[in-house]
Coordinates of C-alpha atoms and ligand atoms in Angstrom, one line a residue:
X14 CA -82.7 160.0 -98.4
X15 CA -85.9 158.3 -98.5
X16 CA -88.7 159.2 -95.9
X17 CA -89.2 156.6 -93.8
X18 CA -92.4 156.0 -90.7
X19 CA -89.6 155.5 -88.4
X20 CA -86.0 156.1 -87.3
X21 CA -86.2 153.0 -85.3
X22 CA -89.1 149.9 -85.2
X23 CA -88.3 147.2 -82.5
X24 CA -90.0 144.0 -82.9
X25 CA -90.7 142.6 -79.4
X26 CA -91.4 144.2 -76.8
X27 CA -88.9 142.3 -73.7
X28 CA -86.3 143.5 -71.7
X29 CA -84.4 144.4 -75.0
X30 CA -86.7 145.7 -76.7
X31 CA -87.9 148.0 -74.7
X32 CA -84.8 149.4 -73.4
X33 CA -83.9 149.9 -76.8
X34 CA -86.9 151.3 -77.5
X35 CA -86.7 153.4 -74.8
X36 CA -83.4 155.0 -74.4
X37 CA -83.7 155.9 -78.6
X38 CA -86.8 157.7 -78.2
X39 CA -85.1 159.2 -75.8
X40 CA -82.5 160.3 -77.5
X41 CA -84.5 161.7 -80.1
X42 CA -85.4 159.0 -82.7
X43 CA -89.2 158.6 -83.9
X44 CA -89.9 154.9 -82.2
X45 CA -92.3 151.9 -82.8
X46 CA -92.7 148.9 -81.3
X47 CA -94.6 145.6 -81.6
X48 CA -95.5 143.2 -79.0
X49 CA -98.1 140.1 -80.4
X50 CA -97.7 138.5 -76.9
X51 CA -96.9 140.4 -73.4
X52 CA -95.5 143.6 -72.4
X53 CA -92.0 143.3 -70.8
X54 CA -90.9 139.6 -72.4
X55 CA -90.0 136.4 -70.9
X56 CA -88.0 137.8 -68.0
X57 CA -91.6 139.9 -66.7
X58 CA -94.1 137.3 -67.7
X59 CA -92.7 133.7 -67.8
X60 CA -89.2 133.5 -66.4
X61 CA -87.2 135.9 -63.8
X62 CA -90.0 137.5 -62.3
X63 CA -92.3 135.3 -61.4
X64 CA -90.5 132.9 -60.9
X65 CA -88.0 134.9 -58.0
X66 CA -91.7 135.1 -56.7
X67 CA -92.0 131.3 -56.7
X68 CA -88.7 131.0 -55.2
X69 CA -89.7 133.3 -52.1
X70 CA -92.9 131.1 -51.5
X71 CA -91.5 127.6 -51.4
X72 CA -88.4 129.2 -49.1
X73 CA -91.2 129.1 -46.3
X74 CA -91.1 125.6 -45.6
X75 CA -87.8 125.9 -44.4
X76 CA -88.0 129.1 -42.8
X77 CA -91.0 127.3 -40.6
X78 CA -88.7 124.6 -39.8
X79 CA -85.7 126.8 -39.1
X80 CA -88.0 128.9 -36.7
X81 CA -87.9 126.2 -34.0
X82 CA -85.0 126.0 -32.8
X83 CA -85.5 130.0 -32.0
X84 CA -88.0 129.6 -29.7
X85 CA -91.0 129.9 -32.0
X86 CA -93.9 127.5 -32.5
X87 CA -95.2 127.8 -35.6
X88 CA -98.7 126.6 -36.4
X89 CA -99.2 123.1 -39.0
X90 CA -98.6 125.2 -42.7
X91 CA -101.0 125.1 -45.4
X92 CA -99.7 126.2 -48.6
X93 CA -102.4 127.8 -51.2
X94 CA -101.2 127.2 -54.8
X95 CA -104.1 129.3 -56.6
X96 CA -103.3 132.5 -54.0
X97 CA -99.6 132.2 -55.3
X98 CA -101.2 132.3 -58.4
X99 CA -103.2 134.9 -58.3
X100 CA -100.9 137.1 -56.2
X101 CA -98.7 136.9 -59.1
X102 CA -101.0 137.2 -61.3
X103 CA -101.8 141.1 -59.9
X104 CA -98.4 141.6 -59.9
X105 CA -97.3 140.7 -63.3
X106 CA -100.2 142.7 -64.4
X107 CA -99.1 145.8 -62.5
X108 CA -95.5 145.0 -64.3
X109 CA -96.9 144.9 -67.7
X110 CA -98.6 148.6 -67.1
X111 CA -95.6 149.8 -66.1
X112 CA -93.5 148.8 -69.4
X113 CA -96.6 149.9 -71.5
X114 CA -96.4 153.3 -69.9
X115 CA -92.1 153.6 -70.2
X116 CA -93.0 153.4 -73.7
X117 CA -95.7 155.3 -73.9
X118 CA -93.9 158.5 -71.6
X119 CA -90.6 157.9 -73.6
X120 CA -92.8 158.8 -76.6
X121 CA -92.3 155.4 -78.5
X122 CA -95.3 154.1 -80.6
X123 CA -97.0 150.8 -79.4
X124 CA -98.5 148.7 -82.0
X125 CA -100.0 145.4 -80.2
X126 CA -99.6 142.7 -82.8
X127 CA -97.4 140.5 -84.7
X128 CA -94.5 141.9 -86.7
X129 CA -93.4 140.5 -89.7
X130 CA -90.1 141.8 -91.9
X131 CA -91.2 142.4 -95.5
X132 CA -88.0 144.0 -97.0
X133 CA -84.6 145.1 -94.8
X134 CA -86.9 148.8 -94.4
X135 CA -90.4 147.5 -94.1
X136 CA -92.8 145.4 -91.4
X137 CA -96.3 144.7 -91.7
X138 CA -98.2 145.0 -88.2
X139 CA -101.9 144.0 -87.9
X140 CA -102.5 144.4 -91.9
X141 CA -100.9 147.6 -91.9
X142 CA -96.9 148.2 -94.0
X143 CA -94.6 150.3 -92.0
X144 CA -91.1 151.5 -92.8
X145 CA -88.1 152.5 -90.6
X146 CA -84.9 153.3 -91.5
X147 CA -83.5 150.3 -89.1
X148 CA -85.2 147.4 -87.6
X149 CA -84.0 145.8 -84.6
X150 CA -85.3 142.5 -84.0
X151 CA -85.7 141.1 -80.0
X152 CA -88.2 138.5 -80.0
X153 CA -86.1 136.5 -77.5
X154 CA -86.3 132.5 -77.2
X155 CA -89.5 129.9 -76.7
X156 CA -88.7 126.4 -74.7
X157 CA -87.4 124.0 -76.5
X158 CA -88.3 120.2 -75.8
X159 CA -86.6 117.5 -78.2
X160 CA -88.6 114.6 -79.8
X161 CA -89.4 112.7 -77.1
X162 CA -92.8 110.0 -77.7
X163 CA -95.0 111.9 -75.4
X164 CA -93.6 115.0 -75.4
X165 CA -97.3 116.5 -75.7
X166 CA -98.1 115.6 -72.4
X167 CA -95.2 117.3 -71.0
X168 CA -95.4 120.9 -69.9
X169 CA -92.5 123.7 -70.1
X170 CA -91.2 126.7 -67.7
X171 CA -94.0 128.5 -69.7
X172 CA -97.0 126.5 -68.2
X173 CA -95.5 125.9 -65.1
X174 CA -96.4 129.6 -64.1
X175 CA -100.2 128.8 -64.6
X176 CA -100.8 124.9 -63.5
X177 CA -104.5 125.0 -62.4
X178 CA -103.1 123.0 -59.2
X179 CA -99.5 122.4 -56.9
X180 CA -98.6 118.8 -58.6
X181 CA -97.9 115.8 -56.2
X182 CA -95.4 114.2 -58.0
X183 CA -93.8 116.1 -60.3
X184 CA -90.5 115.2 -63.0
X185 CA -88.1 117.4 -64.1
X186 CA -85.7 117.2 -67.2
X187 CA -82.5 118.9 -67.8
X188 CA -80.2 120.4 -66.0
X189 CA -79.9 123.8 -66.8
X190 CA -80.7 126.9 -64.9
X191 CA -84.5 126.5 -65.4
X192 CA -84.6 122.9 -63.9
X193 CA -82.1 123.5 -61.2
X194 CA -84.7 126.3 -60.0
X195 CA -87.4 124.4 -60.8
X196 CA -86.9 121.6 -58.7
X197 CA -85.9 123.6 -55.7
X198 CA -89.3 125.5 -56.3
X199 CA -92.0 122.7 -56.5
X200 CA -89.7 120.7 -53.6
X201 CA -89.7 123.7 -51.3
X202 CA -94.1 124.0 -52.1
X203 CA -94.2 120.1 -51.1
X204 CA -94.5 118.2 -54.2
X205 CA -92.6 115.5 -54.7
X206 CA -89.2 115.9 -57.2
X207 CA -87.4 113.9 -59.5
X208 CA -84.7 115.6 -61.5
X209 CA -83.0 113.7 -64.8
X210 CA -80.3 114.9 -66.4
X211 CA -78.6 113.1 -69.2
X212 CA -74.9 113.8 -68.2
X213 CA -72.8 113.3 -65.1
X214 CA -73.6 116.5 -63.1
X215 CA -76.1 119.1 -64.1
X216 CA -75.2 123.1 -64.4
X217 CA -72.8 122.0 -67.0
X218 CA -70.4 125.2 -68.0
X219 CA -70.6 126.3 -64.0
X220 CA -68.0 125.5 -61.7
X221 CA -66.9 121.6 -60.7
X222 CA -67.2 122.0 -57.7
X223 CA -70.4 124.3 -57.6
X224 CA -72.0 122.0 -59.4
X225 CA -71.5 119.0 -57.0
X226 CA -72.0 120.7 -54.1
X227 CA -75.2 122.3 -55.0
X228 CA -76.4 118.7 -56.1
X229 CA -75.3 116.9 -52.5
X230 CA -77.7 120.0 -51.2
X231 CA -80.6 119.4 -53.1
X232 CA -80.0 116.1 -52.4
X233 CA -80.2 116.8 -48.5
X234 CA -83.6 118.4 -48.8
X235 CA -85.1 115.7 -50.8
X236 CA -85.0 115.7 -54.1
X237 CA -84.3 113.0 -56.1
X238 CA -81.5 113.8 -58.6
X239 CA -81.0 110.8 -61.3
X240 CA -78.0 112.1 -63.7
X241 CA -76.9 110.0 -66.7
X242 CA -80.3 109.2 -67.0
X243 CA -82.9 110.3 -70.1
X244 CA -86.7 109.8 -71.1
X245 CA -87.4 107.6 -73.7
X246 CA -91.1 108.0 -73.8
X247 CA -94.1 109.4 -71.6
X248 CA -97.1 107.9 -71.4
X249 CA -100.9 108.5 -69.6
X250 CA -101.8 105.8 -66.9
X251 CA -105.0 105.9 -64.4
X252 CA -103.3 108.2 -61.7
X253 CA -101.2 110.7 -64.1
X254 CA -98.4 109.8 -65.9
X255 CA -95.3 107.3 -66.8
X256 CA -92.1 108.6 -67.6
X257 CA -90.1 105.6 -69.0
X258 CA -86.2 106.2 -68.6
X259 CA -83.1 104.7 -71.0
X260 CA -82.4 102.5 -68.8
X261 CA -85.3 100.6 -68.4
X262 CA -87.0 101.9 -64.9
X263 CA -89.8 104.1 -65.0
X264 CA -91.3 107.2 -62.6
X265 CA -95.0 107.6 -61.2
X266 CA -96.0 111.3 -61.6
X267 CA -98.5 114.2 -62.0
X268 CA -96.7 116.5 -64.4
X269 CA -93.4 116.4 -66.5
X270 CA -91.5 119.7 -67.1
X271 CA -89.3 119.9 -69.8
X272 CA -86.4 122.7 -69.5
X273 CA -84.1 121.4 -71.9
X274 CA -83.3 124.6 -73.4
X275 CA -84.7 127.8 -75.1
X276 CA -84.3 128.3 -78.8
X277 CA -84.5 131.7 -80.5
X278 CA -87.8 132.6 -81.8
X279 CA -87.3 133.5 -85.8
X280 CA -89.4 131.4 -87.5
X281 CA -92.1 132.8 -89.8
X282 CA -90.6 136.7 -88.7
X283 CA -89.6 137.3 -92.7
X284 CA -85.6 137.2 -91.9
X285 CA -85.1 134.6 -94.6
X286 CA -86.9 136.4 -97.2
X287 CA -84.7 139.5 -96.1
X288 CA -81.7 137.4 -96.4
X289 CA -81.0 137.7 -92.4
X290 CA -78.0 134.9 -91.8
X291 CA -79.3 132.7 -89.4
X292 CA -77.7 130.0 -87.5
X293 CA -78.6 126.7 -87.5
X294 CA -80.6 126.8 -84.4
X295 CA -82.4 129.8 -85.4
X296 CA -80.6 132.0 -83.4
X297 CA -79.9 135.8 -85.7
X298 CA -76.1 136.2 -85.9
X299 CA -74.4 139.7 -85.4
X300 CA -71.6 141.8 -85.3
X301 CA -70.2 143.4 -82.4
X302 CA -72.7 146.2 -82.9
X303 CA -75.8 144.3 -83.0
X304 CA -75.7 144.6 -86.8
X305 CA -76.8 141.7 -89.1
X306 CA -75.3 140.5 -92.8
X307 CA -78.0 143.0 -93.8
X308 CA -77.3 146.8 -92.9
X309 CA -80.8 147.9 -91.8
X310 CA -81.6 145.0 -89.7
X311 CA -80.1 144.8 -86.1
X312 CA -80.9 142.1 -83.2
X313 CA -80.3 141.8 -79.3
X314 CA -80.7 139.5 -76.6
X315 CA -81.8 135.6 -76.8
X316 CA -82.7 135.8 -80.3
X317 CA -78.9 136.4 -80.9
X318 CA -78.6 133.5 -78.4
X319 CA -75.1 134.0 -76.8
X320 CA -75.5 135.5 -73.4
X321 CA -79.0 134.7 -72.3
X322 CA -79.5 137.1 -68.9
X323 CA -82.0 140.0 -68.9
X324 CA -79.4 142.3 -67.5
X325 CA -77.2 141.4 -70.7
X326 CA -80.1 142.5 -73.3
X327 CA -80.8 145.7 -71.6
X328 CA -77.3 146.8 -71.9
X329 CA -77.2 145.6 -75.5
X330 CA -80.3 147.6 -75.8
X331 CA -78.8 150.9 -74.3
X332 CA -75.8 150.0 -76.3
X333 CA -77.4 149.8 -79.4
X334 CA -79.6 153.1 -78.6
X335 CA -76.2 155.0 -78.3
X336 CA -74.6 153.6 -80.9
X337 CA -77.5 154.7 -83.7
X338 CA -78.8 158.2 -81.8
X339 CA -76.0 160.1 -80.0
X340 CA -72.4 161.1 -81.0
X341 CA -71.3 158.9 -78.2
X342 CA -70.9 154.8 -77.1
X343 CA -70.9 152.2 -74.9
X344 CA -70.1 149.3 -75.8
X345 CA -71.1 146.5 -74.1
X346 CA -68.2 144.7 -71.8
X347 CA -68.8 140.7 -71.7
X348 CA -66.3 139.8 -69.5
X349 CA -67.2 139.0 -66.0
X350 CA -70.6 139.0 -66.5
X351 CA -71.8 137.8 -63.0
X352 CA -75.1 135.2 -62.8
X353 CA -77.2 133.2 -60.5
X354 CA -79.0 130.2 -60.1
X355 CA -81.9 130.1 -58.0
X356 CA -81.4 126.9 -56.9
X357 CA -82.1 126.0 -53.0
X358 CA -79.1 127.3 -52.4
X359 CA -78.4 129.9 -54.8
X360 CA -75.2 129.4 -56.8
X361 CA -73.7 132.7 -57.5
X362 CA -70.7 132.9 -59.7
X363 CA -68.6 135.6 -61.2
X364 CA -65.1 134.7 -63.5
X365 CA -64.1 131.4 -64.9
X366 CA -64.2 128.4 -63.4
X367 CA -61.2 126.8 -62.3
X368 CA -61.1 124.3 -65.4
X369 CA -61.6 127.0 -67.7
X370 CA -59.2 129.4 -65.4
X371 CA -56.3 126.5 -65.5
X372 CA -56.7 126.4 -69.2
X373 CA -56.5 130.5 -69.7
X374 CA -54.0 131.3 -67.4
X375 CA -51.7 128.0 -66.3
X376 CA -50.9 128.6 -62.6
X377 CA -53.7 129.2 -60.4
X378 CA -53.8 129.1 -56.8
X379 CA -57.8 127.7 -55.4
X380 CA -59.1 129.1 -51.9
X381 CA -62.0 127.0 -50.9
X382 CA -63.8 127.0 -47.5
X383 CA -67.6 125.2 -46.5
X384 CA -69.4 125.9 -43.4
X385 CA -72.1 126.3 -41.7
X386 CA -73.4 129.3 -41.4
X387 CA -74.0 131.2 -38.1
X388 CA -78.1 130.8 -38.5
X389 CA -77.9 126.9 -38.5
X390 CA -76.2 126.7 -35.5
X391 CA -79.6 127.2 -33.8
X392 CA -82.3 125.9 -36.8
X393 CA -80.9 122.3 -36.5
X394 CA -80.3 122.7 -40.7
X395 CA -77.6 120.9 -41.7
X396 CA -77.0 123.4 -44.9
X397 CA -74.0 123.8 -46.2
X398 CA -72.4 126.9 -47.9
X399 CA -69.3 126.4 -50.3
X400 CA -67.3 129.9 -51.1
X401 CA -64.7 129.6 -54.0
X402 CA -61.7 132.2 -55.0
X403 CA -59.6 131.7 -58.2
X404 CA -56.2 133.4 -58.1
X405 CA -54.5 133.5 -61.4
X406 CA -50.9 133.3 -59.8
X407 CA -49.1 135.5 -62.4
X408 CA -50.8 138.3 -61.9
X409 CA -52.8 137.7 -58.3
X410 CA -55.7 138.6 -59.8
X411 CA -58.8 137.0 -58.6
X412 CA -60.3 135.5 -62.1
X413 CA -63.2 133.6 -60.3
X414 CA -65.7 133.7 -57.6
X415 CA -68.3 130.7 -57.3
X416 CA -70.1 130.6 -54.4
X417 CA -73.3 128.3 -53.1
X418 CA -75.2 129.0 -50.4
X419 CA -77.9 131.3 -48.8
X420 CA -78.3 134.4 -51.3
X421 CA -75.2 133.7 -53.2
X422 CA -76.5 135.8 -55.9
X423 CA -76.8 139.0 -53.4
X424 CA -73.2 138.7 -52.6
X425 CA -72.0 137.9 -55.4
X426 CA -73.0 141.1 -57.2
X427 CA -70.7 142.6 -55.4
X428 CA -67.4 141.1 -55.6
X429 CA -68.4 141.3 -59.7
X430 CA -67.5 144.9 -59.4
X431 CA -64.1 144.1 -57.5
X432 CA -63.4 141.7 -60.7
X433 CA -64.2 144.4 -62.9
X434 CA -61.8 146.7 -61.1
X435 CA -59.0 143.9 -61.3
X436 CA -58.6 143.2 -57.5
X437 CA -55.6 141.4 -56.8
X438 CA -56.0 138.4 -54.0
X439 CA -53.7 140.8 -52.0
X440 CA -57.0 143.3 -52.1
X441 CA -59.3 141.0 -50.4
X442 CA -56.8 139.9 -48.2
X443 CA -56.9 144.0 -47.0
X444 CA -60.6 144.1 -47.1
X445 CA -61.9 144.4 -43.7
X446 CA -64.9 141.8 -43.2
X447 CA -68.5 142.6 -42.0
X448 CA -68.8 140.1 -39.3
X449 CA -70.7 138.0 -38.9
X450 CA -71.7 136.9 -42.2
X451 CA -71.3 134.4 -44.7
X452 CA -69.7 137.1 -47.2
X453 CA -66.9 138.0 -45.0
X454 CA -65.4 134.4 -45.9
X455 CA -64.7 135.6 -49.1
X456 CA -61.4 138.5 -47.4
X457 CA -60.5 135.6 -45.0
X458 CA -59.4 132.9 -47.1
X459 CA -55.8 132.6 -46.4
X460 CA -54.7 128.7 -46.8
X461 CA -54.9 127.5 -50.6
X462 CA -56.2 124.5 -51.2
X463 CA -53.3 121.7 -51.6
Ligands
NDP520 P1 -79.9 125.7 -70.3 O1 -79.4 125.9 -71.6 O2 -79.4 126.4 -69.1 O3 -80.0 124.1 -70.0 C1 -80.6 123.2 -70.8 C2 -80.5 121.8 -70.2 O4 -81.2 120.9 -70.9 C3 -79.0 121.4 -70.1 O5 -78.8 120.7 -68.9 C4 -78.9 120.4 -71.3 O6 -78.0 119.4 -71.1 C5 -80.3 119.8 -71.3 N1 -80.7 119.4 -72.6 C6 -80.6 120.0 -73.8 N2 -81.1 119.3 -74.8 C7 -81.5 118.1 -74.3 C8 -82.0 116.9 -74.8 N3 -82.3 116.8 -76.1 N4 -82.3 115.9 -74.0 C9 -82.0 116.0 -72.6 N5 -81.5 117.1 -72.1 C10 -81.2 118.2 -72.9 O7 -81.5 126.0 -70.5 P2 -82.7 126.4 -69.6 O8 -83.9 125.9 -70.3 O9 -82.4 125.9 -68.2 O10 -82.6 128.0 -69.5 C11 -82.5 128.7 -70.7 C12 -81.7 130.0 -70.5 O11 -82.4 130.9 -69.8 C13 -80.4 129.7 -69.8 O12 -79.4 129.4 -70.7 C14 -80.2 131.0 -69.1 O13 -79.3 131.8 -69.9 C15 -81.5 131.6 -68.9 N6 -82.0 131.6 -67.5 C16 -81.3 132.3 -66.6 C17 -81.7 132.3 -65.3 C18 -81.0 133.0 -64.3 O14 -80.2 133.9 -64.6 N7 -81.1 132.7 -63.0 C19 -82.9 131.5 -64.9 C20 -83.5 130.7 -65.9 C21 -83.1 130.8 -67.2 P3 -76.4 119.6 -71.5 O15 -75.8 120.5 -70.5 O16 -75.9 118.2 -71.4 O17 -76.4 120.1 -72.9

């Protein structure tokens, strides 16, 4: 066999990555990595992190109007966009030691500096030719903003982190998860929002009537949602910039964020010259263990493109790690993989919708229940939270859980594990609620919808 630098050399250094990285040297394996960009990926640097931090600051708004009607005065605000950023700043920082030293304690080798595939056992790394016996590739995704005239005065997810200043008047486009939050973040700081999407409702895939309800919420608090609507071009004027729409109008603003999708980030990585089978979007295709068409070259997370949630590529990551190093595995289970939004409210959702839920399992009975929840009774808020079951009546299993409101994602984690350990309706219908709270909703849904 030949002798090779490595047992294992990760390209990328994200959540994947690193877990991969990781939970191999752990196990034993002689371990390198490369990272060109920043330690711990997208999620750490440029997405989940931060901006979970973002969302916490522009909740304050709110939180100072709610306070009133409690009895407290609370002084005129003044938001500081450059302390946000700096605060973060520190704590990203701190975040990015802490993934340099896992690596470093698990007794993998860092090399800090692009990786490039030279043959399915070799990489070259700052002018220097490394082999390993496998490679696994997790370079994750880059936004992705289509060919719009203009489109260099537009910013992505990517700047938005490090805008020298809050923007006034800022427009958002798409309607995915990164918009969705997006909007709710710079509306909640005080600028103000316009979201376009080019379809009928945004968070397309997500539940009906999630989707609605979240929009007639964001909606409420002020931000103004145009759907069937799309740029044709962007253009500078005296006071910012013009964003010209299909249909003729046009919108005043300070900055345009495109978050129109992520595409996988292969180019120029040597996967063609290795004969890697790519898809046409760039994303790496694999087999169910990670594998590529070539037998030494493995990839995980967004560069694969199919589930893109951090908590997906580490267990991909830890997956892989047992597969190659220890007599044992764990495979990775994909069904009822719970997610978030972190939309003002947060969508939490668990299951199939009930479009996809009718077309999977025929007869299903819908429990569906809005409120108002217990704190806006006093805060004057007129916020609405929608809660969701699926029942698939064959089996009275509860297939879906969507729910939008007030740290939907929080509660939502849980009931994931009840729909992991098949709970029947009849089980949440013997679950005790904690009372009072919005979750307890979910065990006392006992009228179907009609
Ligand atoms: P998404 O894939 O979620 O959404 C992309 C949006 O852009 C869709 O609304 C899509 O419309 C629209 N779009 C795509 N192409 C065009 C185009 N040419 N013109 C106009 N609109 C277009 O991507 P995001 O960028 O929001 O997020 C990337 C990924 O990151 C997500 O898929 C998610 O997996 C992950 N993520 C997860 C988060 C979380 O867990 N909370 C937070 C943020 C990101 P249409 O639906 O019509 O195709």
């Amino acid at each position: 066999m030949p002798d090779f630098d490595y047992d294992l050399f990760v390209i990328g250094a994200g959540s994947g990555g690193v877990r991969a990285a990781r939970m191999s040297a752990g196990l034993g394996a002689r371990v390198a990595v490369a990272e060109d960009r920043y330690m711990g990926g997208t999620c750490v640097n440029v997405g989940c992190i931060p901006k979970k931090l973002f969302v916490y600051a522009s909740h304050f708004r709110e939180e100072f109007e709610d306070a009133a009607g409690f009895g407290w005065t609370v002084q005129p605000e003044k938001f500081d966009w450059k302390k946000l950023i700096a605060n973060k700043d520190v704590e990203i920082k701190r975040l990015n030691g802490i993934y340099e030293s896992l690596l470093n304690n698990a007794g993998a080798r860092i090399y800090n500096g692009r990786a490039e595939l030279v043959d399915p056992h070799t990489v070259t790394v700052n002018g220097e030719k490394l082999t390993a016996q496998r490679i696994l590739v997790a370079v994750g995704g880059w936004p992705y903003v289509p060919d719009v005239p203009g489109k260099e005065l537009a910013i992505t997810s990517n700047e938005a982190f490090f805008l020298e200043q809050l923007p006034q008047r800022v427009v958002i486009v798409g309607g995915g998860y990164i918009a969705v939050e997006f909007a709710g973040i710079f509306n909640g700081l005080g600028s103000e929002v316009t979201e376009i999407y080019r379809g009928p409702v945004f968070l397309r895939g997500f539940d009906d009537d999630a989707r609605n309800f979240v929009a007639q919420e964001m909606r409420k608090k002020g931000i103004d949602l145009r759907f069937n609507a799309d740029v044709s071009a962007i253009t500078k004027n005296t006071n910012g910039l013009t964003v010209a729409l299909n249909d003729g109008s046009s919108i005043e603003c300070d900055t345009v964020m495109y978050a129109t999708g992520r595409r996988p980030l292969t180019a120029n990585l040597g996967l063609e010259a290795c004969g890697v089978d790519l898809a046409p979007n760039g994303a790496i295709m694999v087999n169910e263990r990670y594998q590529t068409n070539i037998d030494s070259i493995y990839a995980i997370g967004d560069v694969t493109d199919r589930i893109n949630l951090t908590p997906v590529a580490l267990a991909e990551g830890m997956s892989l790690a047992w597969d190659l190093f220890s007599p044992d595995e764990k495979q990775v289970d994909y069904e009822y993989v719970p997610a978030a939004v972190f939309s003002q409210p947060n969508i939490g959702t668990v299951g199939y919708t009930e479009t996809q839920a009718r077309e999977k399992f025929g007869a299903v009975t819908i429990y569906r229940s809005t409120f108002t929840a217990l704190k806006h009774t006093l805060s004057g808020s007129d916020e609405k939270t929608l809660m969701k079951l699926i029942v698939d009546d064959t089996s009275d299993r509860v297939v879906g859980v969507h729910m939008v409101g007030p740290d939907a994602g929080e509660t939502i984690q849980g009931i994931a594990i009840a729909l992991k350990a098949g709970a029947t309706k009849a089980v949440f219908d013997r679950t005790i609620g904690i009372h009072p709270t919005a979750a307890e909703e979910f065990v006392t849904m006992r009228e179907p919808v009609a």
